Short mmCIF file of N, CA and C in Angstrom, two decimals:
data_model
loop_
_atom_site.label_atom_id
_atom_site.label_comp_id
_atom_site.label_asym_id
_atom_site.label_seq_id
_atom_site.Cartn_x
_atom_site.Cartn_y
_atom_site.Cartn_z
N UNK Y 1 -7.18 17.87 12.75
CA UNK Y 1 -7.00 18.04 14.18
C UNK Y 1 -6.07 19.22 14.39
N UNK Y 2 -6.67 20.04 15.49
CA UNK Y 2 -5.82 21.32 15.45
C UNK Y 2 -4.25 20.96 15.99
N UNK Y 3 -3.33 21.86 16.12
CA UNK Y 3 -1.98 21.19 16.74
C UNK Y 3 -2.29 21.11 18.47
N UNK Y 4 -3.04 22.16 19.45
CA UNK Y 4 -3.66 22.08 20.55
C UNK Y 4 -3.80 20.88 20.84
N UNK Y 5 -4.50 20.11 19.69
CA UNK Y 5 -5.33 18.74 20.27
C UNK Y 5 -4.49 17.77 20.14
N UNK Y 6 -2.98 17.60 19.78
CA UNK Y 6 -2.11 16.72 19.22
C UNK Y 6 -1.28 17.17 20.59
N UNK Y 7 -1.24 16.08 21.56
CA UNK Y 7 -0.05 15.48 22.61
C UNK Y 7 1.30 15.27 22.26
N UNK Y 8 1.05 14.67 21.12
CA UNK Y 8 2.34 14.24 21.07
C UNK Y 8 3.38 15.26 19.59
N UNK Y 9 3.14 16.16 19.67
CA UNK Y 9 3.28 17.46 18.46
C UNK Y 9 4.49 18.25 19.18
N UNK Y 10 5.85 18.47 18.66
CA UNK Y 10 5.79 18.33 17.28
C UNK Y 10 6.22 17.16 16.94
N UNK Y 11 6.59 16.29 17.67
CA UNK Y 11 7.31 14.23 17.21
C UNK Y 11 6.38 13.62 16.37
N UNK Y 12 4.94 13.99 16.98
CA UNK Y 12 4.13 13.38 15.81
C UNK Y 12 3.77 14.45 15.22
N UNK Y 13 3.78 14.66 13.68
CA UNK Y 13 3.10 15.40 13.06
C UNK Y 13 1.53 15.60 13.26
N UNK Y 14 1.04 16.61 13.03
CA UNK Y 14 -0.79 16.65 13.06
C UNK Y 14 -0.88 16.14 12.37
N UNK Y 15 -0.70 15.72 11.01
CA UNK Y 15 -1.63 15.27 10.05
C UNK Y 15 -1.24 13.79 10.02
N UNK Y 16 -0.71 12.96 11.20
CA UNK Y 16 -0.44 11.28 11.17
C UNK Y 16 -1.38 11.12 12.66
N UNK Y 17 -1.71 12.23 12.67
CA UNK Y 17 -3.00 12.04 14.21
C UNK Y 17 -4.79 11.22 13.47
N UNK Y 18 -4.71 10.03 13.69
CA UNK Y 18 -5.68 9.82 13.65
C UNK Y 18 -7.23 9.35 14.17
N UNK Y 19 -8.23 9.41 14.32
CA UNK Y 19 -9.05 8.84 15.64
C UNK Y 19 -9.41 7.21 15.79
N UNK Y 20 -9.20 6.94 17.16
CA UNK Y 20 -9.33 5.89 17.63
C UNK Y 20 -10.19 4.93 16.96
N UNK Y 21 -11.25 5.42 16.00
CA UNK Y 21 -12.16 4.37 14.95
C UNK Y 21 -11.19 4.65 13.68
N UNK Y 22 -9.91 4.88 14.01
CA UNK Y 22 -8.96 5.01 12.12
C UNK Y 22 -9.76 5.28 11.49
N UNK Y 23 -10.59 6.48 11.36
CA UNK Y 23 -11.02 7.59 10.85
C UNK Y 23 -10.32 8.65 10.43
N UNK Y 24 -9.69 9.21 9.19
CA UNK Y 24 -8.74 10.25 9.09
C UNK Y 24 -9.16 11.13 9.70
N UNK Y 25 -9.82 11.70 10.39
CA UNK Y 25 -10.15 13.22 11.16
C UNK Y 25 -10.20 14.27 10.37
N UNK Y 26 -9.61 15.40 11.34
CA UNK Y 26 -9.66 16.83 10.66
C UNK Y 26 -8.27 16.62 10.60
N UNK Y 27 -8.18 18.30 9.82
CA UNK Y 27 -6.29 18.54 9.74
C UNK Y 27 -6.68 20.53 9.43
N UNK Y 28 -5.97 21.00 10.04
CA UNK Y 28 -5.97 22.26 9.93
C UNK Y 28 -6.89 23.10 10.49
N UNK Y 29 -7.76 22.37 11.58
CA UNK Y 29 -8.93 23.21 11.60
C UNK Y 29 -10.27 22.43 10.86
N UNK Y 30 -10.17 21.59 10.26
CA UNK Y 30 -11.36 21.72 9.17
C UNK Y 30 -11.91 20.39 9.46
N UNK Y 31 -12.68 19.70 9.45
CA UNK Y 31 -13.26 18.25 9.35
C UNK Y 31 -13.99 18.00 7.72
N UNK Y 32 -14.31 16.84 7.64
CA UNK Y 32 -15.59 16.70 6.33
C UNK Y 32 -14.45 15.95 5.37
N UNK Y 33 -15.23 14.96 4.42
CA UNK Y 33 -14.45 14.53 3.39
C UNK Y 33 -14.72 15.47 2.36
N UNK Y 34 -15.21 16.47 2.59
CA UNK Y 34 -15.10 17.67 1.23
C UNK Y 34 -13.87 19.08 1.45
N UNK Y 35 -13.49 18.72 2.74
CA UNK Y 35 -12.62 19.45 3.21
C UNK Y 35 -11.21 19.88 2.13
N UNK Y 36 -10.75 20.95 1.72
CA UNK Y 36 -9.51 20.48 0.63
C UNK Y 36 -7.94 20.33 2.07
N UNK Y 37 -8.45 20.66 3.10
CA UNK Y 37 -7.34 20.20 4.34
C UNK Y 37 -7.56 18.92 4.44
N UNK Y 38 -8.50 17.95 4.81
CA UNK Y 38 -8.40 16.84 4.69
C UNK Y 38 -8.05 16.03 3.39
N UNK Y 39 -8.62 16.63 2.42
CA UNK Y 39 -7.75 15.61 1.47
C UNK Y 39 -6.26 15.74 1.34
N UNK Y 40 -5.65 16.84 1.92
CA UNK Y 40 -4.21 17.25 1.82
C UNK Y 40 -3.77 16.25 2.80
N UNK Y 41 -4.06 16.30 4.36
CA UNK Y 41 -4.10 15.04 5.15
C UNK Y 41 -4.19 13.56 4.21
N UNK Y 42 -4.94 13.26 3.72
CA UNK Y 42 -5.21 12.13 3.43
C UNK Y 42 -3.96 11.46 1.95
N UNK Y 43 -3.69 12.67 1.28
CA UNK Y 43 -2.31 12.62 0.17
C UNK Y 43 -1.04 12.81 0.88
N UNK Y 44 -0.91 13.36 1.81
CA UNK Y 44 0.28 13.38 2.78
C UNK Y 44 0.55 12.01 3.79
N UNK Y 45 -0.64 11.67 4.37
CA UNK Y 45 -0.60 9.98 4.64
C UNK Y 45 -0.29 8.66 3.80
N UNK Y 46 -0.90 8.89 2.72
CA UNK Y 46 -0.82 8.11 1.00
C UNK Y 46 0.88 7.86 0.41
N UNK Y 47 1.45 9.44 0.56
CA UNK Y 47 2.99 9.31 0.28
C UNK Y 47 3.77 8.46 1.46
N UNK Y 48 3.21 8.73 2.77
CA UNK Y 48 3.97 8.00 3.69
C UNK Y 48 3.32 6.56 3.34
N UNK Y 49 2.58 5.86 2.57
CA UNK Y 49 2.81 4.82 2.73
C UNK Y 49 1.46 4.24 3.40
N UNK Y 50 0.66 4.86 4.37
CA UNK Y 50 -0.62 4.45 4.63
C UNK Y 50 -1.70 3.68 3.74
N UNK Y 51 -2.31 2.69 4.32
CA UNK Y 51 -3.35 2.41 3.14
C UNK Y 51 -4.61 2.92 3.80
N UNK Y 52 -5.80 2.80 3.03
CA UNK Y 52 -7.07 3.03 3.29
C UNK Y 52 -7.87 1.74 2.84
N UNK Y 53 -8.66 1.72 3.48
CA UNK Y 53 -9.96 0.56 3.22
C UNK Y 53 -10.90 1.26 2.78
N UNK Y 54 -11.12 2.58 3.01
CA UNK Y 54 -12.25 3.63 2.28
C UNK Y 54 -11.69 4.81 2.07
N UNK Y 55 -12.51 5.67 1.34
CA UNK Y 55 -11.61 6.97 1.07
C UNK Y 55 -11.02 7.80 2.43
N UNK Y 56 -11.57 7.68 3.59
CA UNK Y 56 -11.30 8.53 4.67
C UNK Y 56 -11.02 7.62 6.01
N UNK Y 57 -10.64 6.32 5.69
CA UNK Y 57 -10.35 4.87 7.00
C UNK Y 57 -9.40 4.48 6.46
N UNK Y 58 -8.74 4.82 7.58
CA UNK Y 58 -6.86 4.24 7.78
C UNK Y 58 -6.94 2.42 7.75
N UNK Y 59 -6.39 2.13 7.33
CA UNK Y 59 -6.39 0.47 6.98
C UNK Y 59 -5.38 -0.58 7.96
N UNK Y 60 -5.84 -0.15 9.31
CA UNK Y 60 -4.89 -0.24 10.34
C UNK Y 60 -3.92 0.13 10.95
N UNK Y 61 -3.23 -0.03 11.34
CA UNK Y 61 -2.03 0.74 12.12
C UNK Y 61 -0.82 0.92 11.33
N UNK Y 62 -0.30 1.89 10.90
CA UNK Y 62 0.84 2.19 10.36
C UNK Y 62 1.85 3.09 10.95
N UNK Y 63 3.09 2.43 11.37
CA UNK Y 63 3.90 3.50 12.02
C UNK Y 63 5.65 2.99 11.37
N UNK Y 64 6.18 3.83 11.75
CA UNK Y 64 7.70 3.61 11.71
C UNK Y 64 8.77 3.30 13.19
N UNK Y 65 8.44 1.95 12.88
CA UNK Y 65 9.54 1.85 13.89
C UNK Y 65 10.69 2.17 14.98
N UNK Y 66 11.43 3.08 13.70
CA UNK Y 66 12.27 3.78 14.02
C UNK Y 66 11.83 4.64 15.10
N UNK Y 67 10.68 5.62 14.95
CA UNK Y 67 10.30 6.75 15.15
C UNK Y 67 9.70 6.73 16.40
N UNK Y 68 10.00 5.40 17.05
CA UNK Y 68 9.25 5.20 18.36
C UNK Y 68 10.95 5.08 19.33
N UNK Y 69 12.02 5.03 18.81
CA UNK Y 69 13.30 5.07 19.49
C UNK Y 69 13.50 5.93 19.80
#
């Protein structure tokens, strides 16, 4: 997802923007699970701690608490 399309940027990072079917999206411009921006998205979500139910579906809602104060 470009940064344009991210509301809530820069508090939320682009690459913790995900679509409403928790679908990892795009990141940089790029869409596709062959994308090497989306898999960077998808290893940058992974370190924070996100799970997946498939290689490219967020495994529900994951946020930080904190980060909503």
């Amino acid at each position: 997802m470009s940064p344009q399309k991210n509301p809530f940027a820069p508090e939320v990072p682009c690459h913790r923007v995900v679509t409403t079917s928790l679908d990892i999206g795009g990141f940089q411009g790029t869409t596709g699970e062959d994308s090497p921006f989306v898999q960077k998205k998808r290893t940058l979500l992974a370190k924070e701690g996100v799970l997946f139910t498939r290689v490219h579906k967020v495994a529900g809602l994951h946020y930080d608490a904190q980060l909503l104060q």
